[in-house]
PDB file of C-alpha atoms in Angstrom:
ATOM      1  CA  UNK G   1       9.987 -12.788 -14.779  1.00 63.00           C
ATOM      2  CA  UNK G   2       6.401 -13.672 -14.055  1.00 68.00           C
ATOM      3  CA  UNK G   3       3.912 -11.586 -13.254  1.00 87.00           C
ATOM      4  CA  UNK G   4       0.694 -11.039 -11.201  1.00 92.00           C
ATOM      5  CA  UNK G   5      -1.496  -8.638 -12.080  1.00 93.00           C
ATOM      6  CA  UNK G   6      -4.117  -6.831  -9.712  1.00 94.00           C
ATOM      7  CA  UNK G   7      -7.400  -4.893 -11.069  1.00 95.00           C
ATOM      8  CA  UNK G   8      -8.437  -2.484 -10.201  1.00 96.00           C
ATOM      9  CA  UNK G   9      -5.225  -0.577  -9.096  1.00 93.00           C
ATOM     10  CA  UNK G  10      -7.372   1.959  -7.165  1.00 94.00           C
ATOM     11  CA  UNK G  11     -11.359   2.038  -6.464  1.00 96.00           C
ATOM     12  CA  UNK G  12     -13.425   4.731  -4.672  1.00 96.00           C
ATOM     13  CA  UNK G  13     -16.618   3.485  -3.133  1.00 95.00           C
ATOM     14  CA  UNK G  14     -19.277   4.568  -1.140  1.00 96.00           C
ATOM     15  CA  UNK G  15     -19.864   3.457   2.818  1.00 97.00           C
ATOM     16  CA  UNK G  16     -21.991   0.007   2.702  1.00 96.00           C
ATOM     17  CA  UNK G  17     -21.153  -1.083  -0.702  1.00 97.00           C
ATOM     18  CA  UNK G  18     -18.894  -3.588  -2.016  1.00 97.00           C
ATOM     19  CA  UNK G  19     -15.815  -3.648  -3.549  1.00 97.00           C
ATOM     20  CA  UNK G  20     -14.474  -6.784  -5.687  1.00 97.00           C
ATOM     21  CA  UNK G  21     -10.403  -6.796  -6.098  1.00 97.00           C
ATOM     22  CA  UNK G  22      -8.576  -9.560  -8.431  1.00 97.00           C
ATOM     23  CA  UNK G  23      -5.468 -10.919  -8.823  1.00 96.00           C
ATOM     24  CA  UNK G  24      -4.686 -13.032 -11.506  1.00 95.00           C
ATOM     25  CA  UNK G  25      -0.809 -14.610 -12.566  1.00 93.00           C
ATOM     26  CA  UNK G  26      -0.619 -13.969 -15.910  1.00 92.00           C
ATOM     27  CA  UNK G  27       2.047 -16.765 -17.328  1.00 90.00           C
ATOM     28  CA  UNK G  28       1.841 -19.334 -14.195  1.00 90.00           C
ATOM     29  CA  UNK G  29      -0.447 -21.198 -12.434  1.00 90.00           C
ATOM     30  CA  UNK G  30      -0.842 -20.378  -9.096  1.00 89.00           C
ATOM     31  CA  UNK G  31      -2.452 -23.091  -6.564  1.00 85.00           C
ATOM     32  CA  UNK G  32      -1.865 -20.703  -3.567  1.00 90.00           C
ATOM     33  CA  UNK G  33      -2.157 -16.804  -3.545  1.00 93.00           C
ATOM     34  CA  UNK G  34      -2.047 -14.566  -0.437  1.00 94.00           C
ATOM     35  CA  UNK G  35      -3.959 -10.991   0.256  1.00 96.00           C
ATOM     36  CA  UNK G  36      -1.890  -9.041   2.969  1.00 95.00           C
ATOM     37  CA  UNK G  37      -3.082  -5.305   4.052  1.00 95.00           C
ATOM     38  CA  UNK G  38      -0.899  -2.303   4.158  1.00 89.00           C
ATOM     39  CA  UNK G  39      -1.351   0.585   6.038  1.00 83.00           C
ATOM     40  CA  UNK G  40       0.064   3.869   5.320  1.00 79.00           C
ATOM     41  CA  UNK G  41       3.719   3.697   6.326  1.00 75.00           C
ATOM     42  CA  UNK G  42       3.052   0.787   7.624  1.00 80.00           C
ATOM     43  CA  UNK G  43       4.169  -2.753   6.896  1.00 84.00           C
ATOM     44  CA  UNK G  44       1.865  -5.770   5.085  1.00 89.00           C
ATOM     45  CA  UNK G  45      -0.240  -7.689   7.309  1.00 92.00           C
ATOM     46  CA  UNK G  46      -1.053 -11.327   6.104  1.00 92.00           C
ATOM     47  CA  UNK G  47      -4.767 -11.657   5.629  1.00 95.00           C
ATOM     48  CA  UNK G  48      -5.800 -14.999   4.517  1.00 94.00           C
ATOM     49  CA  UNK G  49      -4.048 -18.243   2.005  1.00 92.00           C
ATOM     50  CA  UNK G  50      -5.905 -18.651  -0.892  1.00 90.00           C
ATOM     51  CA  UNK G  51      -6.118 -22.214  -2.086  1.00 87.00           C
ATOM     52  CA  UNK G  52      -7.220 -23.386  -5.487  1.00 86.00           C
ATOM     53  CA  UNK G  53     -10.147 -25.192  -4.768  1.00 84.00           C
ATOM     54  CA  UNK G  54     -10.905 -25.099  -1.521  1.00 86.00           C
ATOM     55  CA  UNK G  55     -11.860 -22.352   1.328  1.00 90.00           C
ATOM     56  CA  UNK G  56      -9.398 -19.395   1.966  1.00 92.00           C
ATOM     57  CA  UNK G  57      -7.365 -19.851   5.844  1.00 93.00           C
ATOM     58  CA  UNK G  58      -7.949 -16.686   6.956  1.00 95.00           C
ATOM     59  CA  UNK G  59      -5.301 -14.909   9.895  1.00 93.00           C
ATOM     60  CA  UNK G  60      -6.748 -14.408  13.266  1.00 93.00           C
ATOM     61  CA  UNK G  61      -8.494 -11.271  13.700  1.00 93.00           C
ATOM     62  CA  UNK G  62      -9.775 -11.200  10.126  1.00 95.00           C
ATOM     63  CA  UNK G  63     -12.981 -11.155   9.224  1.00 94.00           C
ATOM     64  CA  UNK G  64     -13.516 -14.082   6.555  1.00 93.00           C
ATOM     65  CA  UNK G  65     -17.370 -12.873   5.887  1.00 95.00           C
ATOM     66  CA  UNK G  66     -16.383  -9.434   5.584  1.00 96.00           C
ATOM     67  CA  UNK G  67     -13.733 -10.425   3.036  1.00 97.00           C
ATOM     68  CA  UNK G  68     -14.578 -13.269   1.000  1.00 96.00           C
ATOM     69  CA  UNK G  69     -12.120 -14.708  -0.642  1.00 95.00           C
ATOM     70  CA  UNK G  70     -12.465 -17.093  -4.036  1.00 92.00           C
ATOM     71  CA  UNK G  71      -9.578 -19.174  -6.003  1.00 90.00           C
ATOM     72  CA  UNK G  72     -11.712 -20.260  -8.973  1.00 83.00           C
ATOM     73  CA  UNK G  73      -9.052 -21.470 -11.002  1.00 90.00           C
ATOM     74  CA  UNK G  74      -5.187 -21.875 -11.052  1.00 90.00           C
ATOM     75  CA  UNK G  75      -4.748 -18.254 -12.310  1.00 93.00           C
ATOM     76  CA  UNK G  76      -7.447 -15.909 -10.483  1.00 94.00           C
ATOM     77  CA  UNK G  77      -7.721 -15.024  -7.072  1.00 95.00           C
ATOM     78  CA  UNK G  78     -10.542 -12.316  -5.950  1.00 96.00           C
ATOM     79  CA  UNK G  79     -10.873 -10.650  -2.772  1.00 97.00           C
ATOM     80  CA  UNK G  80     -14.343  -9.051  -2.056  1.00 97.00           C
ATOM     81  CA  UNK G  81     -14.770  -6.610   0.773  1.00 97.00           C
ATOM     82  CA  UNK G  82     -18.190  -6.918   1.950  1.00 97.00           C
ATOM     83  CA  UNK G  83     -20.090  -3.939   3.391  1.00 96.00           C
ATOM     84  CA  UNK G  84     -17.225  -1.535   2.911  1.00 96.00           C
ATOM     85  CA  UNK G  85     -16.685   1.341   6.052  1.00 96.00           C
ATOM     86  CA  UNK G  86     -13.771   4.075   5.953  1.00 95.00           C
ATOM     87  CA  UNK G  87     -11.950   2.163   8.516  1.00 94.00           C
ATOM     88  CA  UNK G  88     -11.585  -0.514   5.533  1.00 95.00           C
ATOM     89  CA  UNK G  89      -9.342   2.006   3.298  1.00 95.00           C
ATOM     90  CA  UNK G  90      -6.252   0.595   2.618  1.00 94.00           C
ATOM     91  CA  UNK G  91      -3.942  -0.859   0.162  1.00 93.00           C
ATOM     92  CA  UNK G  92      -4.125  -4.839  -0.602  1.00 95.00           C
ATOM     93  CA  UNK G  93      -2.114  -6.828  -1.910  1.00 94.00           C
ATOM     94  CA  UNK G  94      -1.435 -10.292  -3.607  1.00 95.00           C
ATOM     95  CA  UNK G  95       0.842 -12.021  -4.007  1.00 93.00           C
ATOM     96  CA  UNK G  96       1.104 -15.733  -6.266  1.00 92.00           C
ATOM     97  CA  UNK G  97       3.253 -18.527  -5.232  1.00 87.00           C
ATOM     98  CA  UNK G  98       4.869 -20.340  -8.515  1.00 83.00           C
ATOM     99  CA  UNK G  99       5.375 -24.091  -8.347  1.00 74.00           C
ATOM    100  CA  UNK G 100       7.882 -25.162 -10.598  1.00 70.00           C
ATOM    101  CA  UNK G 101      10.081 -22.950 -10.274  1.00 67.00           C
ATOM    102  CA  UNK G 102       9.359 -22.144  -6.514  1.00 70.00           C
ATOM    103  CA  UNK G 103       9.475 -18.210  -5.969  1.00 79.00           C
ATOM    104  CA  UNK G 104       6.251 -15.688  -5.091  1.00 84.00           C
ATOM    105  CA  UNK G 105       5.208 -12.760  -7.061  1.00 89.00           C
ATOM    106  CA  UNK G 106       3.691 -10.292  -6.055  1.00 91.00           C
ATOM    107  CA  UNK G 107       0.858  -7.507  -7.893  1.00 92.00           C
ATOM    108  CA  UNK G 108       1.010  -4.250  -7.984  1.00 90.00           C
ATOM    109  CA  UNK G 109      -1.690  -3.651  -5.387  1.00 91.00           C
ATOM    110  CA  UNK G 110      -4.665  -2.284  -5.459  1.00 94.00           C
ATOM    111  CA  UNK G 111      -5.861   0.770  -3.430  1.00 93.00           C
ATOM    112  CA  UNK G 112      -9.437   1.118  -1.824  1.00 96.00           C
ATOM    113  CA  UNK G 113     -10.795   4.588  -0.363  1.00 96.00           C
ATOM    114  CA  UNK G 114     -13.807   4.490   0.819  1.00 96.00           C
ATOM    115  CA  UNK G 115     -15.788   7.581   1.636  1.00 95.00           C
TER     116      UNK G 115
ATOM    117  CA  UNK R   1       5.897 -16.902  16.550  1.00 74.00           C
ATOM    118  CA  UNK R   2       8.522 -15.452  14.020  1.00 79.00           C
ATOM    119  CA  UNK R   3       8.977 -11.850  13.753  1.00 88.00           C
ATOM    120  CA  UNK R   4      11.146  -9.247  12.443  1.00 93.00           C
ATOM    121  CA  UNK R   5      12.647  -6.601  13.441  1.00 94.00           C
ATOM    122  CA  UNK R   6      13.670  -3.124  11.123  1.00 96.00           C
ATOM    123  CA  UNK R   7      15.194  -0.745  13.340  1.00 95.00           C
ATOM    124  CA  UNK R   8      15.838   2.191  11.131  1.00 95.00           C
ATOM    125  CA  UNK R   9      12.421   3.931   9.956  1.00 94.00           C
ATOM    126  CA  UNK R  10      13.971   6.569   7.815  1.00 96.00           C
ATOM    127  CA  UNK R  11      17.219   6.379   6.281  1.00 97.00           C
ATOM    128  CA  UNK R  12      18.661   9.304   4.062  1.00 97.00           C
ATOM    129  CA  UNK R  13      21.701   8.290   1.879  1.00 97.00           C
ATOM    130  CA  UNK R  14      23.769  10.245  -0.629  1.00 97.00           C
ATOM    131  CA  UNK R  15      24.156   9.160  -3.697  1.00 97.00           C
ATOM    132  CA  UNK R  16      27.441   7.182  -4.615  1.00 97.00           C
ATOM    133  CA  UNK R  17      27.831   6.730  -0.627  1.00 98.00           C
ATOM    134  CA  UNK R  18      27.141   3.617   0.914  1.00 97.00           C
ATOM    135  CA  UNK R  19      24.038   1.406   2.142  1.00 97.00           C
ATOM    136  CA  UNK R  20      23.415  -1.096   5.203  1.00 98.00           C
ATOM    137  CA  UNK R  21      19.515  -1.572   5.864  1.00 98.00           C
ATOM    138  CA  UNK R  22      19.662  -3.562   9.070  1.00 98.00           C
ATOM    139  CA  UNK R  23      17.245  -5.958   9.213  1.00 97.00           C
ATOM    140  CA  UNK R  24      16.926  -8.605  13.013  1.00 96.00           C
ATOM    141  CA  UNK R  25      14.564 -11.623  13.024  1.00 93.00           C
ATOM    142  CA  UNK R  26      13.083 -13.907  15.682  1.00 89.00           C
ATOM    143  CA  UNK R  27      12.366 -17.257  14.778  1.00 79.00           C
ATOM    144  CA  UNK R  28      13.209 -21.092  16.443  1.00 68.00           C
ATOM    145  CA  UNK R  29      14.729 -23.053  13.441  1.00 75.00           C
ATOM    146  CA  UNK R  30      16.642 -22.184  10.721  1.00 75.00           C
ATOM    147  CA  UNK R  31      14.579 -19.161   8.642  1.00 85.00           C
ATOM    148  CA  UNK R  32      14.106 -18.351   4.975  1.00 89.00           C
ATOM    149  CA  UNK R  33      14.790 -14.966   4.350  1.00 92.00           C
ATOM    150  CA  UNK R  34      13.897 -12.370   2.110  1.00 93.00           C
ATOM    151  CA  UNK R  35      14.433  -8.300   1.198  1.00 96.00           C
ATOM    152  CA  UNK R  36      11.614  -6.735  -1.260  1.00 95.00           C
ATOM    153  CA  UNK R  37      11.852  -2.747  -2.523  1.00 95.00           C
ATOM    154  CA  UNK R  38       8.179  -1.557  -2.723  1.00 91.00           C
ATOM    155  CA  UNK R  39       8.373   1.751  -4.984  1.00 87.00           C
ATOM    156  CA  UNK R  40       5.581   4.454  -3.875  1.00 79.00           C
ATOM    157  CA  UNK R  41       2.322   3.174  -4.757  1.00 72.00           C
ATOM    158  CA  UNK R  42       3.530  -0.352  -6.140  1.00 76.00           C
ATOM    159  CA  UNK R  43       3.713  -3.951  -5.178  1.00 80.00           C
ATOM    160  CA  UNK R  44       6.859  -5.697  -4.138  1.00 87.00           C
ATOM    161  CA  UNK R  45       9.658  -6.936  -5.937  1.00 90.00           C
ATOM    162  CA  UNK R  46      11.976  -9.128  -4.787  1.00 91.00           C
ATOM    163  CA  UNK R  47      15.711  -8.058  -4.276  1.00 95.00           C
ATOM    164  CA  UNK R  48      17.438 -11.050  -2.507  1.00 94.00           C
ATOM    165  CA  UNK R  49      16.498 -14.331  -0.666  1.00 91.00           C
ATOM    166  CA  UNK R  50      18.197 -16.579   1.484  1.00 91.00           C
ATOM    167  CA  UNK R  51      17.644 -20.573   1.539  1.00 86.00           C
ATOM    168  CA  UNK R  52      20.291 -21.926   2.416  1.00 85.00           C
ATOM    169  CA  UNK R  53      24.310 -22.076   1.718  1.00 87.00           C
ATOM    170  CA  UNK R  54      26.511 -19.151   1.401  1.00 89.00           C
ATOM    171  CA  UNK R  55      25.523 -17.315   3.572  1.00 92.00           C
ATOM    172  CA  UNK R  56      26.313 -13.757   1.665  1.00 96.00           C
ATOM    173  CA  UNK R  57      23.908 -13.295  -0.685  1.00 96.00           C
ATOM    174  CA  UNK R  58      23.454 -11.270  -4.052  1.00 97.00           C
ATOM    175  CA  UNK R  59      20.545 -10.008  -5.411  1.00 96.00           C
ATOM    176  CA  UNK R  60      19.354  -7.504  -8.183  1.00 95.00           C
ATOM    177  CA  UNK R  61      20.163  -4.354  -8.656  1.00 94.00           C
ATOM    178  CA  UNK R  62      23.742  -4.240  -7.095  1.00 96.00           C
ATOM    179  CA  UNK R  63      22.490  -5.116  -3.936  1.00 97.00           C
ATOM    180  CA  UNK R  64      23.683  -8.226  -1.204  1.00 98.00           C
ATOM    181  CA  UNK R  65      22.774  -9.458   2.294  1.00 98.00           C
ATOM    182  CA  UNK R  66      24.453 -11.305   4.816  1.00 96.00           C
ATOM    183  CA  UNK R  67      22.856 -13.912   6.627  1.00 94.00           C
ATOM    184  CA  UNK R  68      24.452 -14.267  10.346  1.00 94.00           C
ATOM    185  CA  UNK R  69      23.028 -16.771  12.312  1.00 91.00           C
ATOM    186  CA  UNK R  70      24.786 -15.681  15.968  1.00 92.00           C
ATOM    187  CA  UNK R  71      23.001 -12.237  15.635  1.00 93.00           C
ATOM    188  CA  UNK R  72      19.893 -13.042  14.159  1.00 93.00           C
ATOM    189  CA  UNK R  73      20.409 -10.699  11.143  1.00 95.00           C
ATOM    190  CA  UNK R  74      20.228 -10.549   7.854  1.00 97.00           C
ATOM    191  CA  UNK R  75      21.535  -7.112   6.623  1.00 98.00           C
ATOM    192  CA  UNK R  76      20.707  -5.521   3.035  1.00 98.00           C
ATOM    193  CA  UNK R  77      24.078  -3.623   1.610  1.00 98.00           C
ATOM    194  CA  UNK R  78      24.993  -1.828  -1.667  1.00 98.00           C
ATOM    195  CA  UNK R  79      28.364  -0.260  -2.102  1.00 97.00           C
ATOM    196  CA  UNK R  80      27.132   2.889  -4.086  1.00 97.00           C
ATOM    197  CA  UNK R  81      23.301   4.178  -4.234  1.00 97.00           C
ATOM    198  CA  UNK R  82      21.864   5.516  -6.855  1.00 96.00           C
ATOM    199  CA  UNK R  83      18.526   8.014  -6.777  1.00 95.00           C
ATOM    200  CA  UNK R  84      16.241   5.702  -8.234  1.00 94.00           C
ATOM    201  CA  UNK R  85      17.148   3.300  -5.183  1.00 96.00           C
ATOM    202  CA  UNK R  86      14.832   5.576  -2.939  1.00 96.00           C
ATOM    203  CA  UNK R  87      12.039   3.380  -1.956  1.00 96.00           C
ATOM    204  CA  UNK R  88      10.876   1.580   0.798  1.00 94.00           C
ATOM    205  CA  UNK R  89      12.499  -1.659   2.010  1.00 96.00           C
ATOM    206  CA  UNK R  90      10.942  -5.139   3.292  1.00 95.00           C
ATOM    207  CA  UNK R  91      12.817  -7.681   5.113  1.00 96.00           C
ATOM    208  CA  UNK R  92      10.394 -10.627   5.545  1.00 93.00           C
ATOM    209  CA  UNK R  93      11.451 -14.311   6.800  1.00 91.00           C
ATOM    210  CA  UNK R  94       9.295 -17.245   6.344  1.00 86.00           C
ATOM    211  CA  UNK R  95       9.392 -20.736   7.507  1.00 75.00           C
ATOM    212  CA  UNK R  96       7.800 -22.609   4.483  1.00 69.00           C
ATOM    213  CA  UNK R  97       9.909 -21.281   1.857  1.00 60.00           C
ATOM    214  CA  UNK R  98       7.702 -19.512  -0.798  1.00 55.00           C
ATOM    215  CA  UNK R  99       4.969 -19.540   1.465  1.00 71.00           C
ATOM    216  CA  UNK R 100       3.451 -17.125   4.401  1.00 79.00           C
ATOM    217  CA  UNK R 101       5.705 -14.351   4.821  1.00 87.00           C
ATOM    218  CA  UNK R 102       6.146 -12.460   8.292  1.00 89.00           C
ATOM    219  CA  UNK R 103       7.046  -8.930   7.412  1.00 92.00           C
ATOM    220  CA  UNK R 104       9.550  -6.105   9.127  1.00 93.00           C
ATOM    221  CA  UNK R 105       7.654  -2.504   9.303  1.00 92.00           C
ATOM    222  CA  UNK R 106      10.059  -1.408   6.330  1.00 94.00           C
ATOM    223  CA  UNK R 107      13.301   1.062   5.818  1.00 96.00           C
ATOM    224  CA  UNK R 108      12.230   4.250   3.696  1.00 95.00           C
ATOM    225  CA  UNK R 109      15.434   4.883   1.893  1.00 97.00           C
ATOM    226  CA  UNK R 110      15.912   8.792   0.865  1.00 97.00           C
ATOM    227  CA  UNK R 111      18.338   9.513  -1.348  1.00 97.00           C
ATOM    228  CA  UNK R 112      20.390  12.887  -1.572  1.00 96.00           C
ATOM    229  CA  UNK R 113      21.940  14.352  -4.034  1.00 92.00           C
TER     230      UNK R 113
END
């Protein structure tokens, strides 16, 4: 099956800093990606559509300059969390709609402490 | 707005016995449904999905769902668990297909011996 591949899996960073994530589908292009937020024991939380292209749509309550958001090209997708705090710890992840045909993948995720 | 509904939190199985994840959604027209398994510490991988059609529904792994439109369901079963089916379980519906997915808080599955 395809496959979507997030990097890193886990990162460690200091209060104030900032903390890049990708995604990237590794045998499909992918026009649209989505970052969703998971809590511990908690269920994934849609944070923004990432379009190819064009600027991310970002859910309501999320903070689109505290996570940027860029779709260079058909197979990358990074999410940048700007200014990190503890309250920011969590575990993201994307996921990579293919076209043709249609069915999303999903990464791994990658998990962000930050101290 | 759609929603979903996973009323069990924690489920605890024995092995060889029997599996029903329930799994309730809210949402006007007709939905597109979906069960992922998310493994400690991994992403999500798709069991099952439901378009359209027959409404019973078989996915990887052994497992099925049942799509019931009067009751708003759309139940995950497997006839006989196995311990490496201990994870946690996603029912999410959509209403673009492949596109933004509305997720349930999850099932943990435990398996017993």
């Amino acid at each position: 099956g395809a496959v979507v591949s997030q990097h890193p899996s886990w990162v460690i960073c200091k209060s104030g800093t900032s903390v890049k994530i990708e995604c990237r589908s590794l045998d499909f292009q992918a026009t649209t990606m989505f970052w969703y937020r998971q809590f511990p024991k908690q269920s994934l939380m849609l944070m923004a559509t990432s379009n190819e292209g064009s600027k991310a749509t970002y859910e309501q309550g999320v903070e689109k300059d505290k996570f940027l958001i860029n779709h260079a090209s058909l197979t990358l997708s990074t999410l940048t969390v700007t200014s990190a705090h503890p309250e920011d710890s969590s575990f993201y992840i994307c996921s990579a709609r293919r076209t043709s045909p249609g069915e999303l993948f999903f990464g791994e995720g990658s998990r962000l402490t930050v101290l | 707005a759609q929603s979903v509904t996973q009323p069990d939190i924690h489920i605890t199985v024995s092995e060889g016995a029997s599996l029903e994840l329930r799994c309730n959604y809210s949402y006007g027209a007709t939905p597109y449904l979906f069960w992922y398994v998310q493994s400690p510490g991994q992403g999500l991988q798709l069991l099952l999905k439901y378009f359209s059609g027959d409404t019973l529904v078989q996915g990887i792994k052994g497992f099925e769902a049942e799509f019931k439109r009067s009751q708003s369901s759309f139940n995950l079963r497997k006839p006989s668990v196995h311990w490496s089916d201990a994870a946690e379980y996603f029912c999410a519906v959509s209403n673009f297909g492949n596109e933004k997915l509305t997720f349930g808080t999850g099932t943990r599955l435990t398996i017993i011996p």
